[in-house]
mmCIF file of C-alpha atoms and ligand atoms in Angstrom:
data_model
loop_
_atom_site.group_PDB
_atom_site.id
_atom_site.type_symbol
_atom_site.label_atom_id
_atom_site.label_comp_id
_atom_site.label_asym_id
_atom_site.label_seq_id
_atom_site.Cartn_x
_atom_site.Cartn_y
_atom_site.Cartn_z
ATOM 1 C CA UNK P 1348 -101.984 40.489 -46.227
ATOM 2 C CA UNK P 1349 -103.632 38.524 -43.903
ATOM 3 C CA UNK P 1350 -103.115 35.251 -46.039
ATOM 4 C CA UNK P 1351 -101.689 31.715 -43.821
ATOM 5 C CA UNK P 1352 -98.396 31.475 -45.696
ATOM 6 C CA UNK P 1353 -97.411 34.842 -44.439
ATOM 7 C CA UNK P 1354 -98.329 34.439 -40.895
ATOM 8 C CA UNK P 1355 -95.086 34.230 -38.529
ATOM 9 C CA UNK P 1356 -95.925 34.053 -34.806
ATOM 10 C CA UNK P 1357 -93.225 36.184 -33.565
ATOM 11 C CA UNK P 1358 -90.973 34.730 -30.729
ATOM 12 C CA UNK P 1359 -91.596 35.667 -27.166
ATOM 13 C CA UNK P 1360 -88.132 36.805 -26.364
ATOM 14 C CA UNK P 1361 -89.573 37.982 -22.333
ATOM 15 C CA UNK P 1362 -88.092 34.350 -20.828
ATOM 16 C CA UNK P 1363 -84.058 36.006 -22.017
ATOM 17 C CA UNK P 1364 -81.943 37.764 -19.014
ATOM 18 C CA UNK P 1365 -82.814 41.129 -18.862
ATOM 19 C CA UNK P 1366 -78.872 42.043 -19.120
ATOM 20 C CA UNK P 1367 -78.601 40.123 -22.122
ATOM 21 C CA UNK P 1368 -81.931 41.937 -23.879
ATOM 22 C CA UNK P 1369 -80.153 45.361 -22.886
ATOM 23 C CA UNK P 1370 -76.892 44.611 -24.433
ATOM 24 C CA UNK P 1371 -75.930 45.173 -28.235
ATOM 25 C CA UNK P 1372 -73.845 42.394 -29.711
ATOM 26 C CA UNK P 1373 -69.989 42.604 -30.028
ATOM 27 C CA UNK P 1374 -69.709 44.655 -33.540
ATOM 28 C CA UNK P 1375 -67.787 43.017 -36.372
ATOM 29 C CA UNK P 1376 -68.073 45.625 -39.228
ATOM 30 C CA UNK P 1377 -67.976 44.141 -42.530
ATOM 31 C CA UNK P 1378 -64.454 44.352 -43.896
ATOM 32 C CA UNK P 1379 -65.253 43.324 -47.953
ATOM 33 C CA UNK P 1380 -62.980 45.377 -50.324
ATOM 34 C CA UNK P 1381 -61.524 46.756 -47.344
ATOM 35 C CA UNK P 1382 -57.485 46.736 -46.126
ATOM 36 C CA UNK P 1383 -58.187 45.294 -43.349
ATOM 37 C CA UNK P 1384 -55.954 47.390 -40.435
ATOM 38 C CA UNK P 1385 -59.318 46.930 -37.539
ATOM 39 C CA UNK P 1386 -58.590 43.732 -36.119
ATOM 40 C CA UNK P 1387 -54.640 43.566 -35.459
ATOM 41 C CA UNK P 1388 -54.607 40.690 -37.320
ATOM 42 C CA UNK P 1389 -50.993 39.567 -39.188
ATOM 43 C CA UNK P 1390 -50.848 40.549 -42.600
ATOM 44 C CA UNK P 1391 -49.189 37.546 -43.710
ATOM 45 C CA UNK P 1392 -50.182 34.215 -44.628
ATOM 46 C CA UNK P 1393 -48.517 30.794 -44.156
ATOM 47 C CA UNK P 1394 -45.284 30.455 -46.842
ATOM 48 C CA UNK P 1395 -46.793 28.373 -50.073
ATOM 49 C CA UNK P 1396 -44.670 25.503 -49.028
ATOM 50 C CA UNK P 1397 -45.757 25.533 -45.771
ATOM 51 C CA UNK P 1398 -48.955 26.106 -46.352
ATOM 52 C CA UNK P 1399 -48.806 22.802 -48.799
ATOM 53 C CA UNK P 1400 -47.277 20.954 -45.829
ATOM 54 C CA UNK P 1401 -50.255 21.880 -43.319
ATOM 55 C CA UNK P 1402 -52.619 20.422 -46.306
ATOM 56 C CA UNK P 1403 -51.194 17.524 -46.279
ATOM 57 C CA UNK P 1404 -51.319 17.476 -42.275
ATOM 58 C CA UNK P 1405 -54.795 18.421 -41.876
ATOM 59 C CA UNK P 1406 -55.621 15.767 -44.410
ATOM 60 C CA UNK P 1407 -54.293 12.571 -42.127
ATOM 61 C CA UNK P 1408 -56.877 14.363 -39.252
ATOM 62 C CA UNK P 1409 -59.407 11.996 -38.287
ATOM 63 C CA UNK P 1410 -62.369 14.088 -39.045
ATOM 64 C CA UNK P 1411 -64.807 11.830 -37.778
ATOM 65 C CA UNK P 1412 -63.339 11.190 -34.121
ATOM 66 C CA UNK P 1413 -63.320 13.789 -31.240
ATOM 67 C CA UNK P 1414 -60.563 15.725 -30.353
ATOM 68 C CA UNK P 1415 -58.820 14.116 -27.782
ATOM 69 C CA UNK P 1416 -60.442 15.404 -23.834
ATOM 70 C CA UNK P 1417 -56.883 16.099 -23.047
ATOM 71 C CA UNK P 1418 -54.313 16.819 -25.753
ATOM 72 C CA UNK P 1419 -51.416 16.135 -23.369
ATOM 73 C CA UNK P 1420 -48.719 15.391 -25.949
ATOM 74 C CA UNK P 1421 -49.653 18.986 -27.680
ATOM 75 C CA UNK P 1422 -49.822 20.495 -24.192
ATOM 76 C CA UNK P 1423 -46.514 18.736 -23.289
ATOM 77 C CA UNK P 1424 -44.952 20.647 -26.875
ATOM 78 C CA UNK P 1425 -46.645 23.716 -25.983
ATOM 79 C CA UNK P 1426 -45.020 23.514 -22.790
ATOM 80 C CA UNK P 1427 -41.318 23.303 -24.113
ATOM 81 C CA UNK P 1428 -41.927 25.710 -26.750
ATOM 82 C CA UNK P 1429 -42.912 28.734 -24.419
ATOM 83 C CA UNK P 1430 -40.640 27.444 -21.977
ATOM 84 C CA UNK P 1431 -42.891 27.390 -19.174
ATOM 85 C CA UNK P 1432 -41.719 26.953 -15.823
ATOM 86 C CA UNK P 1433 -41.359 23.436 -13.966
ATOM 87 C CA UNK P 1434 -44.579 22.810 -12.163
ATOM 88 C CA UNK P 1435 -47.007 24.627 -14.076
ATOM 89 C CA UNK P 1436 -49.987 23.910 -15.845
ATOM 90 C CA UNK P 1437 -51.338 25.013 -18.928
ATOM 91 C CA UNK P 1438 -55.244 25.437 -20.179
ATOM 92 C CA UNK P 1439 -56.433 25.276 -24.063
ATOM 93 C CA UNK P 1440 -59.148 27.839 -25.514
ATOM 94 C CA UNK P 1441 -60.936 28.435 -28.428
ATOM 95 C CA UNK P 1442 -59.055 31.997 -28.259
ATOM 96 C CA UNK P 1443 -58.323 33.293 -25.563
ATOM 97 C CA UNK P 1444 -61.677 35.273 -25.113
ATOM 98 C CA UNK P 1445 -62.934 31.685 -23.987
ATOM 99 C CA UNK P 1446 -60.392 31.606 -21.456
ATOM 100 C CA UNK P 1447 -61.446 34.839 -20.206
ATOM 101 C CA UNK P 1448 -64.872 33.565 -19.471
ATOM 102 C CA UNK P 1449 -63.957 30.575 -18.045
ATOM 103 C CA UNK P 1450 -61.999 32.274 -15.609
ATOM 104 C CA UNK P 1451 -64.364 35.100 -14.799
ATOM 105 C CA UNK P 1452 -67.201 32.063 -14.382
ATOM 106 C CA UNK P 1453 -65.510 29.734 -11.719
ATOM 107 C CA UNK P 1454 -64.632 33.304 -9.836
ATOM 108 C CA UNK P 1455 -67.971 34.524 -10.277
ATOM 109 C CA UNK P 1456 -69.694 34.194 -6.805
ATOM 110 C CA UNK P 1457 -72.582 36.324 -5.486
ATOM 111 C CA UNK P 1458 -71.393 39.745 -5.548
ATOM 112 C CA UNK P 1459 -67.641 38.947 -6.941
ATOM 113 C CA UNK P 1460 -66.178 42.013 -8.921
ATOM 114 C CA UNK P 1461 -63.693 41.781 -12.002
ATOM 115 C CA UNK P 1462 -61.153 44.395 -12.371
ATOM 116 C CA UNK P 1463 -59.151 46.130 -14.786
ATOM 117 C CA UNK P 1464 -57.141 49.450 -15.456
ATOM 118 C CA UNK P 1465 -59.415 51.177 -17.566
ATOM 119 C CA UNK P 1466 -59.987 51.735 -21.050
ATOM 120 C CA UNK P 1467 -58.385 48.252 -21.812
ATOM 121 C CA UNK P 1468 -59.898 45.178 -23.690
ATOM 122 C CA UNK P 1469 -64.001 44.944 -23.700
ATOM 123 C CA UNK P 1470 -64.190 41.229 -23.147
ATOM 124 C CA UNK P 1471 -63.164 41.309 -20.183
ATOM 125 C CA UNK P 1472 -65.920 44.236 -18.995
ATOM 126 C CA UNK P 1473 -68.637 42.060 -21.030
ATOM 127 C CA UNK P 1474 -67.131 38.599 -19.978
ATOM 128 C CA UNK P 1475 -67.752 39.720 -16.514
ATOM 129 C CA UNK P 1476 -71.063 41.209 -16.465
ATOM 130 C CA UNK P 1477 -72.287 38.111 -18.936
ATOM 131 C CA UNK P 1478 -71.057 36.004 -15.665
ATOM 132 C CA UNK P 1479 -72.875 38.054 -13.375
ATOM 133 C CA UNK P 1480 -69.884 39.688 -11.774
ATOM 134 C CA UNK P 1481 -69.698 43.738 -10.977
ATOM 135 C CA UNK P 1482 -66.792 45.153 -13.264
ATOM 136 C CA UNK P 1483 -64.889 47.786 -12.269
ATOM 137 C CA UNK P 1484 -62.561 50.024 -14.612
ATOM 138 C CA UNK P 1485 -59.859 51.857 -13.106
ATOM 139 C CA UNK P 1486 -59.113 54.401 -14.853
ATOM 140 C CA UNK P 1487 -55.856 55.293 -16.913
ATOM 141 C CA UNK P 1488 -53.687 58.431 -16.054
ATOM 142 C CA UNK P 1489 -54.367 60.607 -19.198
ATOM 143 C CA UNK P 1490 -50.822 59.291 -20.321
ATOM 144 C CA UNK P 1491 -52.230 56.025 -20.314
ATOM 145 C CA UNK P 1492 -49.729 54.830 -17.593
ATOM 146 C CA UNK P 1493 -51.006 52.930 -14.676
ATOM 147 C CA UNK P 1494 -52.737 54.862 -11.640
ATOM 148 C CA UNK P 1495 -51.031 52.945 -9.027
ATOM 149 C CA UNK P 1496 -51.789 55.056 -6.005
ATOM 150 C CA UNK P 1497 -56.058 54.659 -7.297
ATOM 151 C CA UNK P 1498 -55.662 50.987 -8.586
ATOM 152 C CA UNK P 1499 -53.833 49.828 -4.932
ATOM 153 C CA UNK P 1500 -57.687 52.189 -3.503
ATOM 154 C CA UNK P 1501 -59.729 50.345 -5.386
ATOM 155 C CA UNK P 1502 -57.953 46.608 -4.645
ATOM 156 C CA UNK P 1503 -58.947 48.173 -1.324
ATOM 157 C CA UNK P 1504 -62.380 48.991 -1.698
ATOM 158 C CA UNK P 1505 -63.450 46.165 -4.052
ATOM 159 C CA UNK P 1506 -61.024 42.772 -2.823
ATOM 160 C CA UNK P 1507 -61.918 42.014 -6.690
ATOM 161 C CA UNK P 1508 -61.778 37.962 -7.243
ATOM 162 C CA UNK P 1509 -60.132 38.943 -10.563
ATOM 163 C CA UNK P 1510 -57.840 41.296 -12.312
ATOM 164 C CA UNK P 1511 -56.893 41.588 -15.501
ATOM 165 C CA UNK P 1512 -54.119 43.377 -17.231
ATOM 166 C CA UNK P 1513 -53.368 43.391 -20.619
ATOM 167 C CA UNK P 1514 -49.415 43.256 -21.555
ATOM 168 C CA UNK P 1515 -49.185 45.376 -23.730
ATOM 169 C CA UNK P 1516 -52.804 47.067 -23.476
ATOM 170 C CA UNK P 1517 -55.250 47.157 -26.109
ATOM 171 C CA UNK P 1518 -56.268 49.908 -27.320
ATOM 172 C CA UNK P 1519 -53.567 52.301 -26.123
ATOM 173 C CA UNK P 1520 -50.588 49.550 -27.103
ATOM 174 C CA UNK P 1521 -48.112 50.247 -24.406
ATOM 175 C CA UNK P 1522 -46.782 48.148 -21.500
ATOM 176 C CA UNK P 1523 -47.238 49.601 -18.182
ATOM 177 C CA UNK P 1524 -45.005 50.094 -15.299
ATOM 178 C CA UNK P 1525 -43.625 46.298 -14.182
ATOM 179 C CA UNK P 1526 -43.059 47.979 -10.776
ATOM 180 C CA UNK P 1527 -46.797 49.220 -10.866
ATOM 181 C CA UNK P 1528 -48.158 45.826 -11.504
ATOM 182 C CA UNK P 1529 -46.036 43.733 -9.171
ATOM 183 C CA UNK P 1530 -47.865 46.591 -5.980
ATOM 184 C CA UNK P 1531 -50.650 44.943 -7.789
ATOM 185 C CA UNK P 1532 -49.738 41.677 -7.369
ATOM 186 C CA UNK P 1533 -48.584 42.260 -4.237
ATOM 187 C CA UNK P 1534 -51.948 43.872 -3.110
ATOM 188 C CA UNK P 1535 -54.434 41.084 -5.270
ATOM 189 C CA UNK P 1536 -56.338 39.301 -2.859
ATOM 190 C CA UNK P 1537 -57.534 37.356 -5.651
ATOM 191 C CA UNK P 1538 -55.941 36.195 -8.995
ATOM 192 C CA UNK P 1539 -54.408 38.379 -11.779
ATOM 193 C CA UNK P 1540 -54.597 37.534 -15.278
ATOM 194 C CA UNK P 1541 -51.497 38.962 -17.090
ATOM 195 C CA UNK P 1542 -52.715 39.004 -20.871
ATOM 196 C CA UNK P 1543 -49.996 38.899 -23.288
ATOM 197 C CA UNK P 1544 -51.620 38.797 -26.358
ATOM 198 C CA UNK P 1545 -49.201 41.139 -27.795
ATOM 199 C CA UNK P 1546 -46.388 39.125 -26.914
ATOM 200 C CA UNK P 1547 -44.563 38.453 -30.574
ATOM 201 C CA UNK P 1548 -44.655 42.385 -30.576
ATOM 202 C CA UNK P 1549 -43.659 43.495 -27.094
ATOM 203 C CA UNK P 1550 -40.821 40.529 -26.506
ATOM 204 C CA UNK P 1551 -42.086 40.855 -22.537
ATOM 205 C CA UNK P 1552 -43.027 38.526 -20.425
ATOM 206 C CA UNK P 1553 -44.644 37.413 -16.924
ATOM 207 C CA UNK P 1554 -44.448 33.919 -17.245
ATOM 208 C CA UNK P 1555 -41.334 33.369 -15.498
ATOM 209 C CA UNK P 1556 -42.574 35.145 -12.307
ATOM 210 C CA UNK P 1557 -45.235 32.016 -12.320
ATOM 211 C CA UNK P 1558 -42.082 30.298 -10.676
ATOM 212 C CA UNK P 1559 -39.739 32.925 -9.110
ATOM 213 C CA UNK P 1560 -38.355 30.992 -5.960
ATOM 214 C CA UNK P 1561 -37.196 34.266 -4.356
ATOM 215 C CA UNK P 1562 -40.883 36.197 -4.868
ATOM 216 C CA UNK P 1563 -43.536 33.163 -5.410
ATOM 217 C CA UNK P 1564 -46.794 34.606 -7.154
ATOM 218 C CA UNK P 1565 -49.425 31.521 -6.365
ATOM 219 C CA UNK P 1566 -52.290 33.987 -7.551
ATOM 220 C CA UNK P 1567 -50.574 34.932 -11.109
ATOM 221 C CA UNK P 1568 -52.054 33.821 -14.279
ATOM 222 C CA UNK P 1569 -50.621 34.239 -17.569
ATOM 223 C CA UNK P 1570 -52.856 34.192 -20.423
ATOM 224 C CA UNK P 1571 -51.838 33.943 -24.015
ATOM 225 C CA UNK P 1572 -53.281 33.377 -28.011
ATOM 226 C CA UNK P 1573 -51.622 32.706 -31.399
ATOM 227 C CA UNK P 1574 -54.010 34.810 -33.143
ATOM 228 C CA UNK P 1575 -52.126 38.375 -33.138
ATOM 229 C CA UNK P 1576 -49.071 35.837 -34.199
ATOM 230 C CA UNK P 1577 -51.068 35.061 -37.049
ATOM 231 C CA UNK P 1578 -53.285 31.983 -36.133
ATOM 232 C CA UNK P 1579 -56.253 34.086 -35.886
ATOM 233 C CA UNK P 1580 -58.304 32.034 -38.084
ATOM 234 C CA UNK P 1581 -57.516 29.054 -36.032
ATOM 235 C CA UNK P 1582 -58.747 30.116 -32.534
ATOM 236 C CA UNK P 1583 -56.127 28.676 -29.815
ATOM 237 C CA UNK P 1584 -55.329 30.702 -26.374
ATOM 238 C CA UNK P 1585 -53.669 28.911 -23.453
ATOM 239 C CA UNK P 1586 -53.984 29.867 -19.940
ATOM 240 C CA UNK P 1587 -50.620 29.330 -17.784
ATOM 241 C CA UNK P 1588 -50.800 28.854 -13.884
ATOM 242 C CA UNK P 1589 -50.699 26.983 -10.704
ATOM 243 C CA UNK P 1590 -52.220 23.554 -11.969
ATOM 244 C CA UNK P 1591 -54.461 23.880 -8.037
ATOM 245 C CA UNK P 1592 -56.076 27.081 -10.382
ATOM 246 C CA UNK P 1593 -56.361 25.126 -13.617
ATOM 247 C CA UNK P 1594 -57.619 21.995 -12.394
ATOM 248 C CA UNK P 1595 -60.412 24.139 -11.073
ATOM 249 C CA UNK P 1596 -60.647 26.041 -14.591
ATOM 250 C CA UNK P 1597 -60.795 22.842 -16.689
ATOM 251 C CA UNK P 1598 -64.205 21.738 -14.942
ATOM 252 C CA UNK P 1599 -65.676 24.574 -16.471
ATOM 253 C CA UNK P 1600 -64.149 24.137 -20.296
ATOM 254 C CA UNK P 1601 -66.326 22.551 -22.640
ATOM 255 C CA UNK P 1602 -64.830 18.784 -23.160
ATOM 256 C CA UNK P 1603 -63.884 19.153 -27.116
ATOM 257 C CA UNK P 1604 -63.429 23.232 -26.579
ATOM 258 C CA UNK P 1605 -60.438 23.074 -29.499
ATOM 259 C CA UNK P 1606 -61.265 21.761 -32.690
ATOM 260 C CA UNK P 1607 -58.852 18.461 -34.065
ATOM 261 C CA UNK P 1608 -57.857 20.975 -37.045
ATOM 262 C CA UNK P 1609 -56.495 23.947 -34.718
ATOM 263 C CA UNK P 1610 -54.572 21.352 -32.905
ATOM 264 C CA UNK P 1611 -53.335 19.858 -35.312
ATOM 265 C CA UNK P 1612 -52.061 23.155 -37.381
ATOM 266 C CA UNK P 1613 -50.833 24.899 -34.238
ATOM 267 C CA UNK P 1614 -48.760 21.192 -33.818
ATOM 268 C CA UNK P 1615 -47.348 21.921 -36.796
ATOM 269 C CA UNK P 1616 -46.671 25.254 -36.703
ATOM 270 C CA UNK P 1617 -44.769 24.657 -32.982
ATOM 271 C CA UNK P 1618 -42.286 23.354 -35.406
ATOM 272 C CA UNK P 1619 -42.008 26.361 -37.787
ATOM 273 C CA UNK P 1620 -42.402 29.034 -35.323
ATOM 274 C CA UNK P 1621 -39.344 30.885 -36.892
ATOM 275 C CA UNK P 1622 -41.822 31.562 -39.564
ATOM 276 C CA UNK P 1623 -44.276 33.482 -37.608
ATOM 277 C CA UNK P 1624 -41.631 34.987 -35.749
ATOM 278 C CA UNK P 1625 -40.062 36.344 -38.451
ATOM 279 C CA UNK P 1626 -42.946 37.688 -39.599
ATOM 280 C CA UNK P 1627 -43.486 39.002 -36.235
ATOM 281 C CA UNK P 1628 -39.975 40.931 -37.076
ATOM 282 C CA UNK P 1629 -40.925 42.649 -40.285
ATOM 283 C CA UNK P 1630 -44.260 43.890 -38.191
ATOM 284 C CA UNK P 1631 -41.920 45.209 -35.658
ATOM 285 C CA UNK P 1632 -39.683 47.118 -37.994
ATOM 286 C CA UNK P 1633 -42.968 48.273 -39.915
ATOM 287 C CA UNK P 1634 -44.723 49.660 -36.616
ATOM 288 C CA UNK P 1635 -41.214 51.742 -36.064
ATOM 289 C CA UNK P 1636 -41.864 53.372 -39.922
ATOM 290 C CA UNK P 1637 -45.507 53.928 -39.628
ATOM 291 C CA UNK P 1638 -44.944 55.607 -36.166
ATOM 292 C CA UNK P 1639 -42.230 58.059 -37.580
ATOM 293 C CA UNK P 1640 -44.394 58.670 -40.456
ATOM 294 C CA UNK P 1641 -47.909 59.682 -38.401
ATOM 295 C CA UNK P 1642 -45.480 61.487 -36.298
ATOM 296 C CA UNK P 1643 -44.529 63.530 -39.175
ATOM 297 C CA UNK P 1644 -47.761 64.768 -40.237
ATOM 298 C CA UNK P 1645 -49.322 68.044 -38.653
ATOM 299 C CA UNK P 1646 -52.551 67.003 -36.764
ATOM 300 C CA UNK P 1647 -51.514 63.509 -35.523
ATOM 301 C CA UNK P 1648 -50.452 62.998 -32.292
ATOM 302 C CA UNK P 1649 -49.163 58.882 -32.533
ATOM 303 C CA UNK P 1650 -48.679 57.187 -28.879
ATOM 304 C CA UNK P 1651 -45.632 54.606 -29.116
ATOM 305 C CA UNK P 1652 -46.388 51.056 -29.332
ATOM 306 C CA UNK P 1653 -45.281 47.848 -27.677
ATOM 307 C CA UNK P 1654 -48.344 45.730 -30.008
ATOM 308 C CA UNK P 1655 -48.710 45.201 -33.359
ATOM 309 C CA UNK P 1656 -51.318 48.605 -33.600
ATOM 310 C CA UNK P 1657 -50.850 52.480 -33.249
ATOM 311 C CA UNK P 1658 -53.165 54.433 -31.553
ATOM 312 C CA UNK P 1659 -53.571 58.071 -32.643
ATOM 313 C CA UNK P 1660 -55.306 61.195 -31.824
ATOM 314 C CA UNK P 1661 -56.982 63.590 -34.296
ATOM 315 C CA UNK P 1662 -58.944 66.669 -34.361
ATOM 316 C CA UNK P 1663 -62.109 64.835 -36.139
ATOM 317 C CA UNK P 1664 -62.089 61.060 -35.146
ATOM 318 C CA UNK P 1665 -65.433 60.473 -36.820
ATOM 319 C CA UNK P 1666 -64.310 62.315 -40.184
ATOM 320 C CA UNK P 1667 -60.859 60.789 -40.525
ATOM 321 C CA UNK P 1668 -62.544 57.242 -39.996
ATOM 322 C CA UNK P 1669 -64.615 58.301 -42.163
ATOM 323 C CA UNK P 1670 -62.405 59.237 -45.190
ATOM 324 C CA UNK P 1671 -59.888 56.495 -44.335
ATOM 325 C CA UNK P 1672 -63.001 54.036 -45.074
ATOM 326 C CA UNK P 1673 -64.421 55.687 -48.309
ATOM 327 C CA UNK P 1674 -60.741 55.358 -49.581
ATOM 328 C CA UNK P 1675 -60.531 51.792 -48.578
ATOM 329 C CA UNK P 1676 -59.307 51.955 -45.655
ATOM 330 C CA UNK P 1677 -60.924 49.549 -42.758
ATOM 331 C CA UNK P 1678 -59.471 50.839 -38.871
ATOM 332 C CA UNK P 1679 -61.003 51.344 -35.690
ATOM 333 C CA UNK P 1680 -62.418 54.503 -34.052
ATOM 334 C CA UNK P 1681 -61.809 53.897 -30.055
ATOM 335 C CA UNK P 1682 -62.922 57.831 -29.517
ATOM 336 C CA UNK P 1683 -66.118 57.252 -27.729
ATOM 337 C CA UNK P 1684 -64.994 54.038 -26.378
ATOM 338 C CA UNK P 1685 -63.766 56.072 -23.065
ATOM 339 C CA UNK P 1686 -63.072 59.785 -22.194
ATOM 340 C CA UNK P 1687 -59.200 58.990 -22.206
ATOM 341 C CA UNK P 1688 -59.862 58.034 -25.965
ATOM 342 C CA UNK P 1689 -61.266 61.290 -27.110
ATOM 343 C CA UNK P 1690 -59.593 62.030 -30.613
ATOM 344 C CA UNK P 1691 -58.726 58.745 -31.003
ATOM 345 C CA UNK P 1692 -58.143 56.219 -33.790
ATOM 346 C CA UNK P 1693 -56.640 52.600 -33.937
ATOM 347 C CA UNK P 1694 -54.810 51.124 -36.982
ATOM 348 C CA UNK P 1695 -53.266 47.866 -37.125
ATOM 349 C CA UNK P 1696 -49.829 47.592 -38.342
ATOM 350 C CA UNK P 1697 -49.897 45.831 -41.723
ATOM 351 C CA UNK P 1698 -48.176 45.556 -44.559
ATOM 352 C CA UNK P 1699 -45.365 48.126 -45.705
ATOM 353 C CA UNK P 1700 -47.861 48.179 -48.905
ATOM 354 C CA UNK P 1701 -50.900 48.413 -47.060
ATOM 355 C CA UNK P 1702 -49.029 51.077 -44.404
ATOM 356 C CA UNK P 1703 -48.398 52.911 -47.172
ATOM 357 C CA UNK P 1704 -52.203 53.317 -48.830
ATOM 358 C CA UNK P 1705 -53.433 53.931 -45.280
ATOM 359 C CA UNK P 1706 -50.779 56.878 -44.328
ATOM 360 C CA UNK P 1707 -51.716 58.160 -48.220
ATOM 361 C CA UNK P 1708 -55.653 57.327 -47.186
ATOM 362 C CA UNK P 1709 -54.773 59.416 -44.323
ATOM 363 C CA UNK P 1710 -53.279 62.355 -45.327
ATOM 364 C CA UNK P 1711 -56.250 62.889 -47.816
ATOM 365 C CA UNK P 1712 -58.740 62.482 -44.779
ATOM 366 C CA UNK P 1713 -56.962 64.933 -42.283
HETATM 367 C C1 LIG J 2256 -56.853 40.390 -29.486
HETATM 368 C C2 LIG J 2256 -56.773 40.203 -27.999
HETATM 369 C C3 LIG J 2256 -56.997 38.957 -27.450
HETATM 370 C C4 LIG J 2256 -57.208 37.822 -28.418
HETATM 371 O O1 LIG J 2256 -58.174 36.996 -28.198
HETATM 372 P P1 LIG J 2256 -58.317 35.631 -29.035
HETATM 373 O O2 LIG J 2256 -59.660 35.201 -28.558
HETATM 374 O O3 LIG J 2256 -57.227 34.735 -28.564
HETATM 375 O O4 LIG J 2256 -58.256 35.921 -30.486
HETATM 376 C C5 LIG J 2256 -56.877 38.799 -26.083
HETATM 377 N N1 LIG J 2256 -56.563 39.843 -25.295
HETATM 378 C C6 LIG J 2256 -56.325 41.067 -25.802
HETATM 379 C C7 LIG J 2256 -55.926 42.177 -24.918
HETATM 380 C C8 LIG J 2256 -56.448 41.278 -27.173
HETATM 381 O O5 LIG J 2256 -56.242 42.498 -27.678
#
């Protein structure tokens, strides 16, 4: 005590934002010796030959240069790949959660409000207030279906700069209404962000509505990741939309934002996306099986699924995460997350092995 070598000034944290001091940080809960089923991650890796193949890729990548500003030639593949319509533009991300902020920050005027059907996904509720930006949640009918008649109100009330919907939503996993979110689009006075993170899993799209002659939609943004594909690790979301909105977005994005080894695995995989979309295919058949199996069990109340996660209800969230966790089990427990959640817990589809340990982990925790 008292001796020089274990003096430590302590830092004056008083010059942070007060918002950001209030805040507790985005949870990651350690996953070691876990199944992983929290994070709707794939639960497949790259083939060994393909895998080899990348090696050898990533070992030609000039390391010691800067990505280029402007990857057009991967942009250009990207393009052709999704098929995206003539005359639209298309942003890069580190993930698409950096797309969401850059978004929400060249929107984010004095006083501009973010908006989204309520519970959905948190970045865009933290995105928003980190931006400065009022968020509003509109809440979910208690079937989780759109509440047109109280969304259209609030589009009224709040002439938010931003929506977002998620397509399919996390955490409930089903797509809403498409006649429910074009009144949205139809009522927007600002832009809305359809995010289709789920799209290997729910095989439904927006993007060709960015270029319907018949019905234009200048103030429609489709947002999109490879990480529920299974490029997590890798980090790459694009942003697809009028290139008058992107032009504006890319003054924002950080000049070398994606890293010269995600672009140069996602170029690679553009040419083996049968892989991942096959893979994609046995996640789809295995969501079908684990959904028939929770609905079998007394005490489980399973809501269908258009992503690549179930979301259940139980009589003891907290217990059932519990036991699912001391018997190895890693998911997520969304029950205090909003009142529409009560009861509820989220696992990712995985593996038919790892489906199976977590409906055995399961039934032993009920
Ligand atoms: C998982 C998820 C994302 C993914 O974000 P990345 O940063 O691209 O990994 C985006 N939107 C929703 C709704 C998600 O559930």
């Amino acid at each position: 005590m008292g001796s020089d070598t274990n003096f430590r000034a302590k830092p004056d944290l008083s010059i942070l934002r007060d918002d950001v001091l209030a805040v507790s940080a985005y949870h990651v809960p350690p996953a070691e010796g876990l199944i992983k089923l929290d994070a709707m991650e794939n639960p497949y890796r790259l083939p060994a030959a393909l895998a080899r193949t990348l090696g050898e890729r990533l070992a030609q990548v000039a390391l010691n240069r800067y990505p280029p500003a402007n990857p057009a030639a991967f942009k250009a593949k990207l393009a052709r790949a999704i098929d995206l319509p003539a005359g639209m533009a298309l942003m890069l991300g580190n993930g698409s959660d950096e797309l969401i902020h850059l978004v929400i920050q060249a929107c984010a005027k004095p006083g501009a409000v973010v908006l989204s059907p309520w519970p959905s996904f948190v970045m865009y509720e933290m995105s928003a207030k980190f931006d400065g930006c009022r968020f509003v949640g509109v809440p979910l009918r208690a079937d989780f279906s759109l509440d047109g008649d109280a969304l259209l109100a609030a589009i009224a009330r709040e002439r938010p700069a931003v929506i977002f919907i998620a397509w399919p939503n996390n955490p409930t996993g089903n797509l809403f209404d498409r006649s429910a979110v074009e009144a949205i689009l139809d009522a927007a006075p600002g832009l809305v962000v359809l995010d289709e993170a789920y799209l290997p899993f729910a095989r439904d799209t927006w993007l060709p509505q960015l270029a319907d002659g018949a019905k234009p939609r200048p103030n429609l943004l489709v947002l999109r990741t490879l990480s529920k594909l299974g490029l997590a690790g890798i980090r790459l979301g694009y942003l697809a939309g009028d290139s008058a909105w992107i032009g504006q977005f890319d003054k924002l994005r950080p000049p070398y934002n994606v890293n010269v080894l995600t672009l140069a695995t996602a170029d690679l995989l553009l040419d083996h996306l049968d892989v991942l979309d096959a893979q994609a295919a046995e996640v789809r058949a295995e969501r079908a099986r684990l959904l028939a199996a929770l609905r079998a069990l007394p005490g489980v109340t399973a809501f269908d699924s258009a992503a690549n996660f179930i979301l259940f209800r139980v009589a003891d969230p907290d217990g059932v995460f519990a036991g699912l966790k001391a018997r190895g089990i890693l998911i997520k427990n969304v029950a205090r997350m909003h009142p529409l959640l009560a009861g509820c817990l989220r696992t990712t589809v995985g593996t038919p092995q790892e489906n199976d340990a977590f409906l055995d982990a399961l039934k032993a925790s009920l």
